[in-house]
mmCIF file of C-alpha atoms in Angstrom:
data_model
loop_
_atom_site.group_PDB
_atom_site.id
_atom_site.type_symbol
_atom_site.label_atom_id
_atom_site.label_comp_id
_atom_site.label_asym_id
_atom_site.label_seq_id
_atom_site.Cartn_x
_atom_site.Cartn_y
_atom_site.Cartn_z
ATOM 1 C CA UNK A 1 0.000 0.000 0.000
ATOM 2 C CA UNK A 2 1.381 3.433 -0.970
ATOM 3 C CA UNK A 3 2.397 5.545 2.001
ATOM 4 C CA UNK A 4 2.556 9.358 2.090
ATOM 5 C CA UNK A 5 4.213 11.512 4.731
ATOM 6 C CA UNK A 6 3.307 15.193 5.097
ATOM 7 C CA UNK A 7 5.864 17.386 6.865
ATOM 8 C CA UNK A 8 4.728 20.800 8.140
ATOM 9 C CA UNK A 9 7.184 23.457 9.232
ATOM 10 C CA UNK A 10 7.456 27.215 9.665
ATOM 11 C CA UNK A 11 10.555 29.006 8.404
ATOM 12 C CA UNK A 12 11.653 32.096 6.506
ATOM 13 C CA UNK A 13 14.654 30.191 5.128
ATOM 14 C CA UNK A 14 12.892 28.412 2.242
ATOM 15 C CA UNK A 15 15.910 28.686 -0.080
ATOM 16 C CA UNK A 16 18.144 27.082 2.538
ATOM 17 C CA UNK A 17 15.548 24.338 3.010
ATOM 18 C CA UNK A 18 15.505 23.645 -0.720
ATOM 19 C CA UNK A 19 19.301 23.512 -0.798
ATOM 20 C CA UNK A 20 19.222 21.056 2.080
ATOM 21 C CA UNK A 21 16.824 18.794 0.167
ATOM 22 C CA UNK A 22 19.097 18.952 -2.901
ATOM 23 C CA UNK A 23 21.950 17.727 -0.721
ATOM 24 C CA UNK A 24 19.864 14.834 0.606
ATOM 25 C CA UNK A 25 18.813 13.800 -2.934
ATOM 26 C CA UNK A 26 22.424 13.790 -4.078
ATOM 27 C CA UNK A 27 23.745 11.879 -1.051
ATOM 28 C CA UNK A 28 21.087 9.152 -1.084
ATOM 29 C CA UNK A 29 21.346 8.141 -4.737
ATOM 30 C CA UNK A 30 20.705 4.440 -5.198
ATOM 31 C CA UNK A 31 19.600 3.929 -1.585
ATOM 32 C CA UNK A 32 16.620 6.176 -0.868
ATOM 33 C CA UNK A 33 13.170 4.624 -1.103
ATOM 34 C CA UNK A 34 11.154 7.829 -1.565
ATOM 35 C CA UNK A 35 9.379 7.748 -4.920
ATOM 36 C CA UNK A 36 8.291 11.391 -5.101
ATOM 37 C CA UNK A 37 8.698 14.623 -3.150
ATOM 38 C CA UNK A 38 6.797 17.908 -3.435
ATOM 39 C CA UNK A 39 7.619 21.056 -1.464
ATOM 40 C CA UNK A 40 5.123 23.921 -1.372
ATOM 41 C CA UNK A 41 4.636 27.230 0.410
ATOM 42 C CA UNK A 42 1.288 28.376 1.764
ATOM 43 C CA UNK A 43 -0.051 31.261 -0.346
ATOM 44 C CA UNK A 44 -1.650 32.736 2.780
ATOM 45 C CA UNK A 45 1.499 32.403 4.858
ATOM 46 C CA UNK A 46 4.796 32.121 2.965
ATOM 47 C CA UNK A 47 6.608 31.002 6.126
ATOM 48 C CA UNK A 48 4.407 27.885 6.241
ATOM 49 C CA UNK A 49 6.183 25.183 4.220
ATOM 50 C CA UNK A 50 4.766 21.739 3.484
ATOM 51 C CA UNK A 51 6.659 18.774 2.078
ATOM 52 C CA UNK A 52 4.767 15.760 0.736
ATOM 53 C CA UNK A 53 6.835 12.595 0.293
ATOM 54 C CA UNK A 54 5.500 9.439 -1.346
ATOM 55 C CA UNK A 55 6.802 5.912 -0.673
ATOM 56 C CA UNK A 56 5.830 2.515 -2.107
ATOM 57 C CA UNK A 57 4.880 1.397 1.428
ATOM 58 C CA UNK A 58 5.200 2.252 5.122
ATOM 59 C CA UNK A 59 8.021 -0.277 5.443
ATOM 60 C CA UNK A 60 9.968 1.455 2.641
ATOM 61 C CA UNK A 61 9.438 4.797 4.396
ATOM 62 C CA UNK A 62 10.970 3.351 7.567
ATOM 63 C CA UNK A 63 13.962 2.110 5.556
ATOM 64 C CA UNK A 64 14.361 5.620 4.194
ATOM 65 C CA UNK A 65 14.232 7.076 7.722
ATOM 66 C CA UNK A 66 17.017 4.733 8.813
ATOM 67 C CA UNK A 67 19.485 6.191 6.309
ATOM 68 C CA UNK A 68 22.165 8.211 8.132
ATOM 69 C CA UNK A 69 21.762 11.022 5.581
ATOM 70 C CA UNK A 70 18.048 11.272 6.376
ATOM 71 C CA UNK A 71 18.748 11.637 10.080
ATOM 72 C CA UNK A 72 21.419 14.275 9.462
ATOM 73 C CA UNK A 73 19.209 16.280 7.065
ATOM 74 C CA UNK A 74 16.314 16.139 9.505
ATOM 75 C CA UNK A 75 18.456 17.620 12.296
ATOM 76 C CA UNK A 76 19.602 20.407 9.971
ATOM 77 C CA UNK A 77 15.995 20.961 8.890
ATOM 78 C CA UNK A 78 14.907 21.398 12.517
ATOM 79 C CA UNK A 79 17.595 24.057 12.927
ATOM 80 C CA UNK A 80 16.114 26.017 10.017
ATOM 81 C CA UNK A 81 12.577 25.961 11.436
ATOM 82 C CA UNK A 82 10.983 28.108 14.118
ATOM 83 C CA UNK A 83 9.798 24.983 15.915
ATOM 84 C CA UNK A 84 10.058 21.212 15.381
ATOM 85 C CA UNK A 85 8.268 20.070 12.184
ATOM 86 C CA UNK A 86 5.056 18.067 12.536
ATOM 87 C CA UNK A 87 4.378 14.834 10.635
ATOM 88 C CA UNK A 88 1.179 13.351 9.229
ATOM 89 C CA UNK A 89 1.436 9.715 8.113
ATOM 90 C CA UNK A 90 -1.091 8.532 5.538
ATOM 91 C CA UNK A 91 -1.879 5.121 4.044
ATOM 92 C CA UNK A 92 -3.202 5.888 0.553
ATOM 93 C CA UNK A 93 -6.621 4.313 -0.021
ATOM 94 C CA UNK A 94 -7.313 6.006 -3.363
ATOM 95 C CA UNK A 95 -4.950 7.506 -5.931
ATOM 96 C CA UNK A 96 -6.712 8.596 -9.094
ATOM 97 C CA UNK A 97 -4.798 10.487 -11.765
ATOM 98 C CA UNK A 98 -7.645 12.148 -13.610
ATOM 99 C CA UNK A 99 -5.719 12.887 -16.807
ATOM 100 C CA UNK A 100 -4.985 9.157 -17.165
ATOM 101 C CA UNK A 101 -8.736 8.518 -17.000
ATOM 102 C CA UNK A 102 -9.244 10.993 -19.849
ATOM 103 C CA UNK A 103 -6.485 9.350 -21.892
ATOM 104 C CA UNK A 104 -8.133 5.973 -21.339
ATOM 105 C CA UNK A 105 -11.442 7.473 -22.487
ATOM 106 C CA UNK A 106 -9.752 8.620 -25.715
ATOM 107 C CA UNK A 107 -8.752 5.066 -26.617
ATOM 108 C CA UNK A 108 -12.207 3.773 -25.702
ATOM 109 C CA UNK A 109 -13.691 6.161 -28.260
ATOM 110 C CA UNK A 110 -11.053 5.162 -30.820
ATOM 111 C CA UNK A 111 -12.189 1.539 -30.403
ATOM 112 C CA UNK A 112 -15.888 2.445 -30.450
ATOM 113 C CA UNK A 113 -18.368 2.768 -33.319
ATOM 114 C CA UNK A 114 -18.241 6.587 -33.619
ATOM 115 C CA UNK A 115 -16.538 9.740 -32.375
ATOM 116 C CA UNK A 116 -19.449 11.382 -30.540
ATOM 117 C CA UNK A 117 -17.764 11.224 -27.122
ATOM 118 C CA UNK A 118 -14.888 13.477 -28.195
ATOM 119 C CA UNK A 119 -16.916 16.592 -27.349
ATOM 120 C CA UNK A 120 -16.795 15.624 -23.657
ATOM 121 C CA UNK A 121 -13.086 16.254 -23.166
ATOM 122 C CA UNK A 122 -11.343 17.349 -26.398
ATOM 123 C CA UNK A 123 -10.877 21.114 -26.786
ATOM 124 C CA UNK A 124 -12.309 22.768 -29.901
ATOM 125 C CA UNK A 125 -8.850 24.136 -30.768
ATOM 126 C CA UNK A 126 -7.143 20.776 -30.200
ATOM 127 C CA UNK A 127 -3.834 20.418 -32.074
ATOM 128 C CA UNK A 128 -2.525 17.118 -33.425
ATOM 129 C CA UNK A 129 1.119 16.439 -34.303
ATOM 130 C CA UNK A 130 1.495 13.422 -36.583
ATOM 131 C CA UNK A 131 4.589 13.233 -38.839
ATOM 132 C CA UNK A 132 2.835 10.677 -41.041
ATOM 133 C CA UNK A 133 -0.232 12.862 -41.674
ATOM 134 C CA UNK A 134 -0.456 14.945 -44.892
ATOM 135 C CA UNK A 135 -1.566 17.940 -42.803
ATOM 136 C CA UNK A 136 -1.735 18.566 -39.079
ATOM 137 C CA UNK A 137 -5.058 18.619 -37.265
ATOM 138 C CA UNK A 138 -5.814 22.036 -35.800
ATOM 139 C CA UNK A 139 -9.266 21.447 -34.343
ATOM 140 C CA UNK A 140 -11.491 18.871 -32.710
ATOM 141 C CA UNK A 141 -13.306 18.433 -36.021
ATOM 142 C CA UNK A 142 -10.014 17.623 -37.746
ATOM 143 C CA UNK A 143 -9.378 14.947 -35.103
ATOM 144 C CA UNK A 144 -12.857 13.567 -35.693
ATOM 145 C CA UNK A 145 -12.171 13.426 -39.441
ATOM 146 C CA UNK A 146 -8.853 11.598 -38.976
ATOM 147 C CA UNK A 147 -10.382 9.114 -36.556
ATOM 148 C CA UNK A 148 -13.210 8.461 -39.001
ATOM 149 C CA UNK A 149 -10.678 7.868 -41.791
ATOM 150 C CA UNK A 150 -8.969 5.134 -39.746
ATOM 151 C CA UNK A 151 -12.292 3.551 -38.774
ATOM 152 C CA UNK A 152 -13.419 3.532 -42.394
ATOM 153 C CA UNK A 153 -10.240 1.790 -43.495
ATOM 154 C CA UNK A 154 -9.828 -0.725 -40.685
ATOM 155 C CA UNK A 155 -11.780 -2.852 -38.279
ATOM 156 C CA UNK A 156 -9.181 -2.355 -35.561
ATOM 157 C CA UNK A 157 -8.622 -2.366 -31.843
ATOM 158 C CA UNK A 158 -6.038 -0.329 -29.939
ATOM 159 C CA UNK A 159 -4.653 -1.660 -26.667
ATOM 160 C CA UNK A 160 -2.818 0.565 -24.200
ATOM 161 C CA UNK A 161 0.215 -1.431 -23.073
ATOM 162 C CA UNK A 162 1.595 1.144 -20.650
ATOM 163 C CA UNK A 163 0.620 4.611 -19.454
ATOM 164 C CA UNK A 164 2.595 7.227 -17.487
ATOM 165 C CA UNK A 165 1.426 10.619 -16.205
ATOM 166 C CA UNK A 166 3.541 13.633 -15.295
ATOM 167 C CA UNK A 167 1.757 16.883 -14.492
ATOM 168 C CA UNK A 168 -0.534 17.810 -17.373
ATOM 169 C CA UNK A 169 1.012 15.208 -19.701
ATOM 170 C CA UNK A 170 0.130 11.540 -20.225
ATOM 171 C CA UNK A 171 2.304 9.228 -22.321
ATOM 172 C CA UNK A 172 0.716 6.049 -23.713
ATOM 173 C CA UNK A 173 2.467 3.106 -25.366
ATOM 174 C CA UNK A 174 -0.064 1.192 -27.442
ATOM 175 C CA UNK A 175 -0.502 -1.597 -29.972
ATOM 176 C CA UNK A 176 -3.086 -1.970 -32.718
ATOM 177 C CA UNK A 177 -4.395 -4.987 -34.602
ATOM 178 C CA UNK A 178 -6.988 -4.813 -37.317
ATOM 179 C CA UNK A 179 -8.310 -5.915 -40.659
ATOM 180 C CA UNK A 180 -8.148 -3.664 -43.718
ATOM 181 C CA UNK A 181 -11.840 -3.666 -44.613
ATOM 182 C CA UNK A 182 -12.323 -0.320 -46.393
ATOM 183 C CA UNK A 183 -10.607 2.354 -48.451
ATOM 184 C CA UNK A 184 -7.559 3.855 -46.752
ATOM 185 C CA UNK A 185 -5.281 6.407 -48.400
ATOM 186 C CA UNK A 186 -6.848 5.563 -51.790
ATOM 187 C CA UNK A 187 -6.129 1.851 -51.287
ATOM 188 C CA UNK A 188 -9.202 -0.336 -51.604
ATOM 189 C CA UNK A 189 -9.865 -3.007 -48.995
ATOM 190 C CA UNK A 190 -7.368 -5.888 -49.050
ATOM 191 C CA UNK A 191 -8.800 -7.864 -46.092
ATOM 192 C CA UNK A 192 -5.257 -8.125 -44.780
ATOM 193 C CA UNK A 193 -4.764 -8.341 -41.019
ATOM 194 C CA UNK A 194 -2.207 -5.795 -39.845
ATOM 195 C CA UNK A 195 -0.414 -4.929 -36.628
ATOM 196 C CA UNK A 196 1.177 -1.689 -35.477
ATOM 197 C CA UNK A 197 2.731 -0.187 -32.353
ATOM 198 C CA UNK A 198 3.110 3.435 -31.311
ATOM 199 C CA UNK A 199 3.441 6.051 -28.596
ATOM 200 C CA UNK A 200 1.101 8.976 -28.031
ATOM 201 C CA UNK A 201 1.862 11.867 -25.682
ATOM 202 C CA UNK A 202 -1.188 13.901 -24.646
ATOM 203 C CA UNK A 203 -1.314 17.318 -22.980
ATOM 204 C CA UNK A 204 -4.364 18.196 -20.890
ATOM 205 C CA UNK A 205 -5.480 21.542 -19.499
ATOM 206 C CA UNK A 206 -8.581 22.303 -17.415
ATOM 207 C CA UNK A 207 -9.828 18.753 -17.918
ATOM 208 C CA UNK A 208 -9.617 18.976 -21.722
ATOM 209 C CA UNK A 209 -7.251 17.338 -24.219
ATOM 210 C CA UNK A 210 -5.399 20.240 -25.867
ATOM 211 C CA UNK A 211 -2.618 18.616 -27.841
ATOM 212 C CA UNK A 212 -1.177 15.242 -28.811
ATOM 213 C CA UNK A 213 2.022 13.975 -30.414
ATOM 214 C CA UNK A 214 1.975 10.654 -32.290
ATOM 215 C CA UNK A 215 4.835 8.317 -33.165
ATOM 216 C CA UNK A 216 3.977 4.971 -34.777
ATOM 217 C CA UNK A 217 5.332 2.437 -37.255
ATOM 218 C CA UNK A 218 3.694 3.869 -40.361
ATOM 219 C CA UNK A 219 6.318 2.325 -42.669
ATOM 220 C CA UNK A 220 5.617 -1.104 -41.190
ATOM 221 C CA UNK A 221 1.899 -0.617 -41.788
ATOM 222 C CA UNK A 222 2.464 0.415 -45.407
ATOM 223 C CA UNK A 223 4.602 -2.693 -45.931
ATOM 224 C CA UNK A 224 1.903 -4.962 -44.518
ATOM 225 C CA UNK A 225 -0.599 -3.381 -46.924
ATOM 226 C CA UNK A 226 1.755 -3.929 -49.828
ATOM 227 C CA UNK A 227 2.239 -0.209 -50.548
ATOM 228 C CA UNK A 228 6.017 -0.238 -50.034
ATOM 229 C CA UNK A 229 8.822 -2.814 -50.000
ATOM 230 C CA UNK A 230 11.448 -2.937 -47.265
#
């Protein structure tokens, strides 16, 4: 179970505190068990500093606490604060990365019968970056047109193999299998079964998909369709 520790302190030496954390990160390379750390200042009280540290489990957090560097940094941290820091220890019972849910919804619509659901979470001025496309999509309607083109040409299914989120960005590694059942890029249906892999990076803002970058094995697809020789 993921474990999160929240450290509250009051200090006017935020820069020194950040420098101290940089030292700890450098000195604990290869041995620390903390997976993520966020330091923030209270907008209502800039002397109120909060650090949120995430660990894979409570046991891993205790291993991290036992490092001599952690003990030394903590003592130096106390010296920078007006009073001893307070700790809140949390067992995470729910961790939902909302942008990953939206990315998952995108692939559900790609696998579905139509594109109606795009209006729910794709911005009207959505921009698409696809090096294999003859022209770049600059709107939600362009995205709808491109998706319809693929659905007309293939009876396919996309499977997300792995997904990672970082801030407003979600990166998806996917695979596709399908049958060429309709016209695609002026090529009439061949009934050939094709496979393809790719990576899509999506940028979200205010709960809407604003931009996406596509990289996929277009040359491999063209070879399977008999359009090029390799």
